[in-house]
PDB file of C-alpha atoms in Angstrom:
ATOM      1  CA  MET A   1      91.968  81.839  94.218  1.00 90.00           C
ATOM      2  CA  ILE A   2      88.657  83.219  92.959  1.00 95.00           C
ATOM      3  CA  ILE A   3      88.363  84.604  89.439  1.00 96.00           C
ATOM      4  CA  VAL A   4      85.119  86.127  88.181  1.00 97.00           C
ATOM      5  CA  ARG A   5      84.451  86.752  84.510  1.00 96.00           C
ATOM      6  CA  ILE A   6      83.308  90.353  84.071  1.00 97.00           C
ATOM      7  CA  MET A   7      81.130  91.079  81.062  1.00 94.00           C
ATOM      8  CA  GLY A   8      78.315  93.318  79.932  1.00 91.00           C
ATOM      9  CA  GLY A   9      77.428  96.817  81.065  1.00 92.00           C
ATOM     10  CA  LEU A  10      77.833  98.464  84.456  1.00 96.00           C
ATOM     11  CA  GLY A  11      74.849  96.762  86.121  1.00 95.00           C
ATOM     12  CA  ASN A  12      76.020  93.313  85.024  1.00 94.00           C
ATOM     13  CA  GLN A  13      79.535  94.050  86.250  1.00 98.00           C
ATOM     14  CA  MET A  14      78.199  94.988  89.676  1.00 98.00           C
ATOM     15  CA  PHE A  15      76.292  91.703  90.033  1.00 97.00           C
ATOM     16  CA  GLN A  16      79.383  89.749  89.019  1.00 98.00           C
ATOM     17  CA  TYR A  17      81.579  91.628  91.467  1.00 98.00           C
ATOM     18  CA  ALA A  18      79.035  91.167  94.273  1.00 98.00           C
ATOM     19  CA  ILE A  19      79.039  87.368  94.100  1.00 98.00           C
ATOM     20  CA  GLY A  20      82.817  87.344  93.827  1.00 97.00           C
ATOM     21  CA  ARG A  21      83.122  89.596  96.868  1.00 98.00           C
ATOM     22  CA  LYS A  22      80.818  87.302  98.823  1.00 97.00           C
ATOM     23  CA  LEU A  23      82.945  84.235  97.995  1.00 97.00           C
ATOM     24  CA  GLN A  24      86.096  86.193  98.785  1.00 96.00           C
ATOM     25  CA  ILE A  25      84.746  86.956 102.270  1.00 97.00           C
ATOM     26  CA  ILE A  26      83.589  83.372 102.865  1.00 95.00           C
ATOM     27  CA  ASN A  27      86.951  81.919 101.835  1.00 95.00           C
ATOM     28  CA  ASN A  28      89.169  84.749 103.080  1.00 94.00           C
ATOM     29  CA  ASP A  29      90.957  84.589  99.758  1.00 94.00           C
ATOM     30  CA  VAL A  30      91.951  86.926  96.945  1.00 95.00           C
ATOM     31  CA  LEU A  31      89.354  88.068  94.409  1.00 97.00           C
ATOM     32  CA  LYS A  32      90.557  88.495  90.849  1.00 97.00           C
ATOM     33  CA  LEU A  33      88.569  89.749  87.882  1.00 98.00           C
ATOM     34  CA  ASP A  34      88.821  88.556  84.292  1.00 97.00           C
ATOM     35  CA  ILE A  35      88.169  91.632  82.143  1.00 96.00           C
ATOM     36  CA  THR A  36      89.532  90.218  78.878  1.00 94.00           C
ATOM     37  CA  ASP A  37      86.095  90.373  77.216  1.00 91.00           C
ATOM     38  CA  TYR A  38      86.569  94.126  76.920  1.00 91.00           C
ATOM     39  CA  TYR A  39      89.794  93.682  74.969  1.00 87.00           C
ATOM     40  CA  ARG A  40      88.363  91.002  72.665  1.00 80.00           C
ATOM     41  CA  ASN A  41      85.367  93.184  71.718  1.00 68.00           C
ATOM     42  CA  VAL A  42      82.822  90.408  72.275  1.00 62.00           C
ATOM     43  CA  HIS A  43      79.897  92.713  73.087  1.00 57.00           C
ATOM     44  CA  GLU A  44      77.351  93.648  70.438  1.00 60.00           C
ATOM     45  CA  ILE A  45      77.226  97.126  71.959  1.00 63.00           C
ATOM     46  CA  LYS A  46      80.511  98.791  72.834  1.00 73.00           C
ATOM     47  CA  ARG A  47      81.179  98.198  76.514  1.00 82.00           C
ATOM     48  CA  SER A  48      84.041  99.019  78.838  1.00 91.00           C
ATOM     49  CA  PHE A  49      85.163  97.932  82.281  1.00 95.00           C
ATOM     50  CA  LYS A  50      83.770 100.382  84.842  1.00 96.00           C
ATOM     51  CA  LEU A  51      84.174  98.891  88.314  1.00 98.00           C
ATOM     52  CA  ASP A  52      87.449 100.675  88.931  1.00 96.00           C
ATOM     53  CA  VAL A  53      85.566 103.965  89.438  1.00 97.00           C
ATOM     54  CA  PHE A  54      84.250 102.546  92.725  1.00 98.00           C
ATOM     55  CA  ASN A  55      85.951 101.767  96.039  1.00 98.00           C
ATOM     56  CA  VAL A  56      85.914  98.047  95.316  1.00 97.00           C
ATOM     57  CA  VAL A  57      88.460  95.398  96.339  1.00 95.00           C
ATOM     58  CA  PHE A  58      89.961  93.227  93.602  1.00 96.00           C
ATOM     59  CA  GLU A  59      93.013  92.342  91.546  1.00 97.00           C
ATOM     60  CA  LEU A  60      93.144  91.791  87.805  1.00 97.00           C
ATOM     61  CA  ALA A  61      93.634  88.166  86.791  1.00 96.00           C
ATOM     62  CA  THR A  62      96.517  87.424  84.456  1.00 95.00           C
ATOM     63  CA  VAL A  63      96.061  85.662  81.126  1.00 92.00           C
ATOM     64  CA  ASN A  64      97.834  82.580  82.476  1.00 91.00           C
ATOM     65  CA  GLU A  65      95.640  82.460  85.599  1.00 92.00           C
ATOM     66  CA  ILE A  66      92.511  82.730  83.479  1.00 91.00           C
ATOM     67  CA  LYS A  67      93.657  80.075  81.021  1.00 88.00           C
ATOM     68  CA  LYS A  68      94.557  77.676  83.826  1.00 84.00           C
ATOM     69  CA  LEU A  69      91.121  77.839  85.477  1.00 86.00           C
ATOM     70  CA  LYS A  70      88.861  78.526  82.519  1.00 78.00           C
ATOM     71  CA  THR A  71      90.039  75.734  80.249  1.00 65.00           C
ATOM     72  CA  ASN A  72      88.674  72.395  81.447  1.00 59.00           C
ATOM     73  CA  SER A  73      91.223  69.747  80.585  1.00 53.00           C
ATOM     74  CA  ILE A  74      90.357  66.206  79.460  1.00 52.00           C
ATOM     75  CA  LEU A  75      91.549  64.879  82.832  1.00 48.00           C
ATOM     76  CA  GLU A  76      89.231  67.298  84.621  1.00 55.00           C
ATOM     77  CA  LYS A  77      86.264  66.245  82.509  1.00 57.00           C
ATOM     78  CA  ILE A  78      86.731  62.557  83.311  1.00 53.00           C
ATOM     79  CA  GLY A  79      87.056  63.227  87.009  1.00 54.00           C
ATOM     80  CA  PHE A  80      90.785  63.258  87.779  1.00 47.00           C
ATOM     81  CA  TYR A  81      90.764  66.918  88.744  1.00 51.00           C
ATOM     82  CA  LYS A  82      88.213  69.095  90.503  1.00 61.00           C
ATOM     83  CA  LYS A  83      86.230  71.234  88.093  1.00 68.00           C
ATOM     84  CA  THR A  84      87.278  74.875  88.370  1.00 83.00           C
ATOM     85  CA  HIS A  85      85.287  76.552  85.567  1.00 87.00           C
ATOM     86  CA  ILE A  86      81.836  77.089  87.093  1.00 91.00           C
ATOM     87  CA  LYS A  87      79.189  78.208  84.620  1.00 91.00           C
ATOM     88  CA  GLU A  88      75.834  79.618  85.697  1.00 93.00           C
ATOM     89  CA  LYS A  89      73.201  76.960  85.009  1.00 89.00           C
ATOM     90  CA  ILE A  90      70.054  79.090  84.747  1.00 85.00           C
ATOM     91  CA  THR A  91      70.373  82.846  84.540  1.00 82.00           C
ATOM     92  CA  ASN A  92      69.026  84.758  87.555  1.00 84.00           C
ATOM     93  CA  VAL A  93      68.118  81.603  89.509  1.00 89.00           C
ATOM     94  CA  PHE A  94      69.872  81.240  92.875  1.00 93.00           C
ATOM     95  CA  ASP A  95      72.110  78.177  93.196  1.00 94.00           C
ATOM     96  CA  GLU A  96      73.009  77.631  96.856  1.00 94.00           C
ATOM     97  CA  LYS A  97      75.889  75.311  95.909  1.00 94.00           C
ATOM     98  CA  ILE A  98      77.831  78.285  94.544  1.00 95.00           C
ATOM     99  CA  LEU A  99      78.280  79.778  98.013  1.00 95.00           C
ATOM    100  CA  SER A 100      79.796  76.531  99.302  1.00 93.00           C
ATOM    101  CA  LEU A 101      82.598  76.517  96.722  1.00 92.00           C
ATOM    102  CA  ASN A 102      86.066  76.222  98.241  1.00 87.00           C
ATOM    103  CA  SER A 103      88.614  78.596  96.746  1.00 81.00           C
ATOM    104  CA  ARG A 104      91.504  76.354  97.821  1.00 82.00           C
ATOM    105  CA  GLU A 105      90.550  74.290  94.781  1.00 78.00           C
ATOM    106  CA  ASN A 106      90.408  77.483  92.710  1.00 87.00           C
ATOM    107  CA  ILE A 107      87.225  78.919  91.227  1.00 91.00           C
ATOM    108  CA  TYR A 108      86.440  80.563  87.894  1.00 94.00           C
ATOM    109  CA  LEU A 109      82.879  81.941  87.903  1.00 95.00           C
ATOM    110  CA  ASP A 110      81.262  82.446  84.514  1.00 95.00           C
ATOM    111  CA  GLY A 111      77.762  83.943  84.448  1.00 95.00           C
ATOM    112  CA  TYR A 112      75.589  86.924  85.316  1.00 94.00           C
ATOM    113  CA  TRP A 113      74.567  85.874  88.879  1.00 96.00           C
ATOM    114  CA  GLN A 114      71.700  88.355  89.051  1.00 94.00           C
ATOM    115  CA  ASN A 115      70.113  87.288  92.311  1.00 94.00           C
ATOM    116  CA  GLU A 116      70.298  89.191  95.584  1.00 95.00           C
ATOM    117  CA  ARG A 117      70.490  85.970  97.605  1.00 95.00           C
ATOM    118  CA  TYR A 118      74.114  85.551  96.562  1.00 97.00           C
ATOM    119  CA  PHE A 119      75.173  88.659  98.479  1.00 97.00           C
ATOM    120  CA  LYS A 120      72.217  89.815 100.597  1.00 95.00           C
ATOM    121  CA  ASP A 121      74.091  89.578 103.900  1.00 95.00           C
ATOM    122  CA  ILE A 122      76.982  91.774 102.713  1.00 97.00           C
ATOM    123  CA  ARG A 123      74.795  94.638 101.480  1.00 96.00           C
ATOM    124  CA  ASP A 124      76.360  97.109 103.921  1.00 96.00           C
ATOM    125  CA  ILE A 125      79.804  96.265 102.548  1.00 97.00           C
ATOM    126  CA  LEU A 126      78.642  96.678  98.961  1.00 98.00           C
ATOM    127  CA  LEU A 127      76.966 100.002  99.724  1.00 97.00           C
ATOM    128  CA  LYS A 128      80.303 101.313 101.032  1.00 97.00           C
ATOM    129  CA  GLU A 129      82.301  99.902  98.142  1.00 98.00           C
ATOM    130  CA  PHE A 130      79.952 101.033  95.371  1.00 98.00           C
ATOM    131  CA  THR A 131      80.750 104.660  96.146  1.00 97.00           C
ATOM    132  CA  LEU A 132      82.713 106.849  93.780  1.00 96.00           C
ATOM    133  CA  LYS A 133      86.481 106.722  94.004  1.00 96.00           C
ATOM    134  CA  VAL A 134      86.962 109.096  91.092  1.00 95.00           C
ATOM    135  CA  LYS A 135      86.298 112.808  91.273  1.00 95.00           C
ATOM    136  CA  PRO A 136      82.691 113.556  90.251  1.00 95.00           C
ATOM    137  CA  SER A 137      82.017 115.962  87.414  1.00 96.00           C
ATOM    138  CA  ASP A 138      80.658 119.451  88.011  1.00 95.00           C
ATOM    139  CA  GLU A 139      77.478 118.366  86.243  1.00 95.00           C
ATOM    140  CA  PHE A 140      77.050 115.530  88.743  1.00 96.00           C
ATOM    141  CA  ILE A 141      77.540 117.853  91.716  1.00 96.00           C
ATOM    142  CA  ASN A 142      74.970 120.345  90.419  1.00 95.00           C
ATOM    143  CA  LEU A 143      72.390 117.641  89.690  1.00 96.00           C
ATOM    144  CA  TYR A 144      72.988 115.921  93.018  1.00 96.00           C
ATOM    145  CA  ARG A 145      72.190 119.195  94.782  1.00 96.00           C
ATOM    146  CA  LEU A 146      69.101 119.695  92.646  1.00 95.00           C
ATOM    147  CA  ILE A 147      67.741 116.232  93.456  1.00 95.00           C
ATOM    148  CA  SER A 148      68.656 116.442  97.141  1.00 93.00           C
ATOM    149  CA  ASN A 149      66.941 119.808  97.517  1.00 93.00           C
ATOM    150  CA  SER A 150      63.789 118.693  95.692  1.00 91.00           C
ATOM    151  CA  LYS A 151      60.816 117.712  97.789  1.00 86.00           C
ATOM    152  CA  ASN A 152      59.604 114.179  96.983  1.00 91.00           C
ATOM    153  CA  SER A 153      61.949 113.485  94.084  1.00 94.00           C
ATOM    154  CA  VAL A 154      60.797 110.624  91.829  1.00 95.00           C
ATOM    155  CA  GLY A 155      63.411 108.998  89.624  1.00 95.00           C
ATOM    156  CA  ILE A 156      62.182 107.213  86.496  1.00 93.00           C
ATOM    157  CA  HIS A 157      64.511 104.963  84.520  1.00 92.00           C
ATOM    158  CA  ILE A 158      63.629 104.138  80.931  1.00 88.00           C
ATOM    159  CA  ARG A 159      65.743 101.563  79.125  1.00 74.00           C
ATOM    160  CA  GLY A 160      65.811 101.967  75.377  1.00 61.00           C
ATOM    161  CA  GLY A 161      68.991 101.355  73.427  1.00 53.00           C
ATOM    162  CA  ASP A 162      69.426  97.657  72.667  1.00 55.00           C
ATOM    163  CA  TYR A 163      66.074  96.873  74.340  1.00 51.00           C
ATOM    164  CA  PHE A 164      64.435  98.957  71.615  1.00 48.00           C
ATOM    165  CA  ARG A 165      66.710  98.461  68.615  1.00 52.00           C
ATOM    166  CA  ASN A 166      67.975  94.882  69.020  1.00 52.00           C
ATOM    167  CA  LYS A 167      65.302  92.321  68.071  1.00 57.00           C
ATOM    168  CA  LYS A 168      66.945  89.530  70.048  1.00 60.00           C
ATOM    169  CA  THR A 169      67.178  91.607  73.230  1.00 53.00           C
ATOM    170  CA  ARG A 170      63.652  92.987  72.802  1.00 47.00           C
ATOM    171  CA  LYS A 171      62.271  89.470  72.373  1.00 52.00           C
ATOM    172  CA  PHE A 172      64.057  88.215  75.493  1.00 49.00           C
ATOM    173  CA  LEU A 173      63.567  91.140  77.892  1.00 55.00           C
ATOM    174  CA  GLY A 174      60.808  93.178  76.330  1.00 63.00           C
ATOM    175  CA  LEU A 175      60.059  96.888  76.456  1.00 71.00           C
ATOM    176  CA  LEU A 176      58.022  98.287  79.319  1.00 83.00           C
ATOM    177  CA  SER A 177      54.778  99.867  78.139  1.00 81.00           C
ATOM    178  CA  LEU A 178      53.602 103.420  78.672  1.00 83.00           C
ATOM    179  CA  ASP A 179      50.865 101.962  80.882  1.00 87.00           C
ATOM    180  CA  TYR A 180      53.495 100.639  83.274  1.00 89.00           C
ATOM    181  CA  TYR A 181      54.888 104.135  83.816  1.00 89.00           C
ATOM    182  CA  LYS A 182      51.419 105.702  83.988  1.00 88.00           C
ATOM    183  CA  ASN A 183      50.242 103.199  86.603  1.00 92.00           C
ATOM    184  CA  ALA A 184      53.457 103.599  88.594  1.00 93.00           C
ATOM    185  CA  LEU A 185      53.111 107.388  88.595  1.00 90.00           C
ATOM    186  CA  ASN A 186      49.447 107.110  89.565  1.00 91.00           C
ATOM    187  CA  PHE A 187      50.441 104.921  92.501  1.00 95.00           C
ATOM    188  CA  ILE A 188      52.992 107.468  93.671  1.00 94.00           C
ATOM    189  CA  GLU A 189      50.598 110.356  93.085  1.00 90.00           C
ATOM    190  CA  SER A 190      48.023 108.691  95.350  1.00 93.00           C
ATOM    191  CA  ARG A 191      50.542 108.719  98.213  1.00 93.00           C
ATOM    192  CA  VAL A 192      52.881 111.629  97.549  1.00 91.00           C
ATOM    193  CA  ASN A 193      52.128 115.310  97.019  1.00 86.00           C
ATOM    194  CA  ASP A 194      54.136 117.875  95.069  1.00 86.00           C
ATOM    195  CA  TYR A 195      56.629 115.443  93.591  1.00 90.00           C
ATOM    196  CA  LYS A 196      59.209 116.270  90.941  1.00 91.00           C
ATOM    197  CA  VAL A 197      60.129 113.720  88.282  1.00 91.00           C
ATOM    198  CA  PHE A 198      63.730 113.068  87.243  1.00 93.00           C
ATOM    199  CA  VAL A 199      64.199 111.027  84.071  1.00 91.00           C
ATOM    200  CA  PHE A 200      67.161 108.683  83.600  1.00 93.00           C
ATOM    201  CA  THR A 201      67.666 106.889  80.307  1.00 87.00           C
ATOM    202  CA  ASP A 202      70.248 105.451  77.923  1.00 79.00           C
ATOM    203  CA  ASP A 203      68.129 106.531  74.946  1.00 75.00           C
ATOM    204  CA  LEU A 204      66.784 110.064  75.293  1.00 76.00           C
ATOM    205  CA  ASP A 205      64.776 110.261  72.062  1.00 74.00           C
ATOM    206  CA  TYR A 206      63.056 106.964  72.761  1.00 71.00           C
ATOM    207  CA  ALA A 207      62.388 107.885  76.385  1.00 72.00           C
ATOM    208  CA  LEU A 208      60.817 111.269  75.636  1.00 74.00           C
ATOM    209  CA  ASN A 209      58.578 109.831  72.934  1.00 72.00           C
ATOM    210  CA  HIS A 210      57.668 106.727  74.931  1.00 66.00           C
ATOM    211  CA  LEU A 211      56.884 108.534  78.177  1.00 68.00           C
ATOM    212  CA  LYS A 212      55.039 111.345  76.391  1.00 63.00           C
ATOM    213  CA  ILE A 213      56.624 113.926  78.647  1.00 56.00           C
ATOM    214  CA  ASN A 214      54.209 116.722  77.793  1.00 49.00           C
ATOM    215  CA  LYS A 215      51.317 114.731  79.301  1.00 46.00           C
ATOM    216  CA  LEU A 216      52.800 114.533  82.798  1.00 50.00           C
ATOM    217  CA  LYS A 217      51.062 116.753  85.329  1.00 51.00           C
ATOM    218  CA  ASN A 218      54.069 117.526  87.499  1.00 55.00           C
ATOM    219  CA  ASP A 219      57.391 119.197  86.967  1.00 75.00           C
ATOM    220  CA  ILE A 220      59.888 117.011  85.169  1.00 79.00           C
ATOM    221  CA  PHE A 221      63.624 117.207  84.727  1.00 85.00           C
ATOM    222  CA  VAL A 222      65.623 115.111  82.269  1.00 86.00           C
ATOM    223  CA  VAL A 223      68.833 114.149  84.042  1.00 88.00           C
ATOM    224  CA  SER A 224      70.534 112.118  81.321  1.00 84.00           C
ATOM    225  CA  ASN A 225      72.850 114.082  79.068  1.00 86.00           C
ATOM    226  CA  ASN A 226      76.210 113.668  77.383  1.00 83.00           C
ATOM    227  CA  LYS A 227      77.973 115.484  80.238  1.00 89.00           C
ATOM    228  CA  LEU A 228      77.379 112.655  82.713  1.00 93.00           C
ATOM    229  CA  PHE A 229      79.075 109.273  83.024  1.00 94.00           C
ATOM    230  CA  ASP A 230      76.783 106.266  83.428  1.00 93.00           C
ATOM    231  CA  TYR A 231      78.114 105.554  86.921  1.00 96.00           C
ATOM    232  CA  GLU A 232      77.264 109.132  87.908  1.00 97.00           C
ATOM    233  CA  GLU A 233      73.708 108.638  86.675  1.00 95.00           C
ATOM    234  CA  LEU A 234      73.496 105.477  88.763  1.00 96.00           C
ATOM    235  CA  ILE A 235      74.431 107.368  91.937  1.00 97.00           C
ATOM    236  CA  LEU A 236      72.053 110.199  91.069  1.00 97.00           C
ATOM    237  CA  MET A 237      69.242 107.715  90.537  1.00 96.00           C
ATOM    238  CA  SER A 238      69.857 106.180  93.946  1.00 96.00           C
ATOM    239  CA  SER A 239      69.673 109.637  95.538  1.00 96.00           C
ATOM    240  CA  CYS A 240      66.026 110.095  94.493  1.00 96.00           C
ATOM    241  CA  GLN A 241      63.515 109.622  97.306  1.00 95.00           C
ATOM    242  CA  HIS A 242      61.244 107.398  95.193  1.00 96.00           C
ATOM    243  CA  LEU A 243      62.009 105.301  92.122  1.00 97.00           C
ATOM    244  CA  ILE A 244      60.250 103.728  89.164  1.00 96.00           C
ATOM    245  CA  ILE A 245      62.722 101.313  87.622  1.00 94.00           C
ATOM    246  CA  SER A 246      62.902  99.402  84.377  1.00 91.00           C
ATOM    247  CA  ASN A 247      63.710  95.727  83.815  1.00 89.00           C
ATOM    248  CA  SER A 248      67.463  96.261  83.582  1.00 88.00           C
ATOM    249  CA  SER A 249      70.391  95.436  85.853  1.00 92.00           C
ATOM    250  CA  PHE A 250      71.502  99.085  85.769  1.00 94.00           C
ATOM    251  CA  SER A 251      68.088 100.147  87.024  1.00 94.00           C
ATOM    252  CA  TRP A 252      68.113  97.396  89.670  1.00 96.00           C
ATOM    253  CA  TRP A 253      71.338  98.699  91.163  1.00 97.00           C
ATOM    254  CA  GLY A 254      70.037 102.251  91.128  1.00 96.00           C
ATOM    255  CA  ALA A 255      67.313 101.058  93.479  1.00 97.00           C
ATOM    256  CA  TYR A 256      69.502  98.684  95.493  1.00 97.00           C
ATOM    257  CA  LEU A 257      72.034 101.398  96.334  1.00 96.00           C
ATOM    258  CA  LYS A 258      69.334 103.566  97.885  1.00 92.00           C
ATOM    259  CA  LYS A 259      69.646 104.031 101.613  1.00 84.00           C
ATOM    260  CA  PHE A 260      66.363 103.209 103.327  1.00 79.00           C
ATOM    261  CA  SER A 261      64.121 106.136 104.248  1.00 79.00           C
ATOM    262  CA  VAL A 262      60.681 106.128 105.832  1.00 79.00           C
ATOM    263  CA  GLY A 263      57.921 106.283 103.241  1.00 86.00           C
ATOM    264  CA  GLN A 264      60.126 105.635 100.233  1.00 92.00           C
ATOM    265  CA  ILE A 265      58.504 103.932  97.253  1.00 96.00           C
ATOM    266  CA  ILE A 266      60.355 101.729  94.789  1.00 97.00           C
ATOM    267  CA  ILE A 267      58.288 100.383  91.908  1.00 97.00           C
ATOM    268  CA  ALA A 268      59.487  97.580  89.635  1.00 95.00           C
ATOM    269  CA  PRO A 269      57.834  95.698  86.750  1.00 92.00           C
ATOM    270  CA  SER A 270      55.878  92.591  87.771  1.00 89.00           C
ATOM    271  CA  GLN A 271      57.324  90.739  84.767  1.00 85.00           C
ATOM    272  CA  TRP A 272      61.062  91.161  84.292  1.00 81.00           C
ATOM    273  CA  PHE A 273      61.534  88.935  81.236  1.00 72.00           C
ATOM    274  CA  LYS A 274      59.319  88.735  78.169  1.00 63.00           C
ATOM    275  CA  ASN A 275      60.736  85.313  77.238  1.00 56.00           C
ATOM    276  CA  GLU A 276      58.226  82.682  78.401  1.00 58.00           C
ATOM    277  CA  LYS A 277      60.976  80.404  79.713  1.00 65.00           C
ATOM    278  CA  PHE A 278      62.037  83.082  82.204  1.00 65.00           C
ATOM    279  CA  SER A 279      58.706  84.867  82.686  1.00 59.00           C
ATOM    280  CA  ARG A 280      58.341  83.639  86.281  1.00 73.00           C
ATOM    281  CA  ILE A 281      61.764  84.951  87.273  1.00 74.00           C
ATOM    282  CA  ASN A 282      61.747  88.444  88.742  1.00 80.00           C
ATOM    283  CA  LEU A 283      64.795  90.289  90.028  1.00 85.00           C
ATOM    284  CA  ALA A 284      62.726  92.704  92.109  1.00 88.00           C
ATOM    285  CA  ILE A 285      63.225  92.571  95.875  1.00 91.00           C
ATOM    286  CA  ASN A 286      60.204  91.659  98.002  1.00 89.00           C
ATOM    287  CA  SER A 287      59.956  95.107  99.584  1.00 91.00           C
ATOM    288  CA  TRP A 288      59.606  96.743  96.154  1.00 95.00           C
ATOM    289  CA  ILE A 289      56.134  97.299  94.726  1.00 95.00           C
ATOM    290  CA  LYS A 290      55.526  95.341  91.532  1.00 95.00           C
ATOM    291  CA  ILE A 291      53.252  96.716  88.805  1.00 94.00           C
TER     292      ILE A 291
END
């Protein structure tokens, strides 16, 4: 049995599901998700379980199943039983030993697992499963048409929220500067004509002030509004022809879900983490342009 602890926002949940799905395929076993964090209100920002809006494959783990695998007994610690509670050692760093875990001994994965190498070879499966199972809103349908019919659509994601207002988060991840977005737009402008910008953000006031919207040369459309669900924004972001993403897992998946097209440009920050300990770690995929 494979149980994966699900925590954090939508982007984090997708990373956690992806590694669990990979292990489920390797072991030909059942994948169960531990979503109890959302009932215990452990998140600083209110979060909710969102994966069930997609065509994903999982069962919910019971409290007894979670307790059995998550709690390391004294006998387990001194070597009488195989360790089942596997905690991520260093966030975002690939650990090849994880993919050799045998589910016959039961596995409880506890971490963020934000590294494409855990699930790179099942990308086609994930692209099919991270499609909407729920009926999209009318707002989503209208915006999807607008983006699809726009020549050279450029999606820009600006992460504010806790990145801006939470000192601990800002110190660890850092806010992307206006220069990052200016340089990214200049890069696109040097290669693409007549583009239209679509803004995605979790913090509209911060985004508009930070990006200085009135100084952009091209047409711009603010997608984010209170009529859209976050998972709808994610799909809309991935439908843009070109993307400028932020240093967030939500933004990462917006780019990862994009189907490849000739000439597409995906720009990511060259430094993902502000924290010096993690400054050399970058979630961006090699084919993405780093600025």
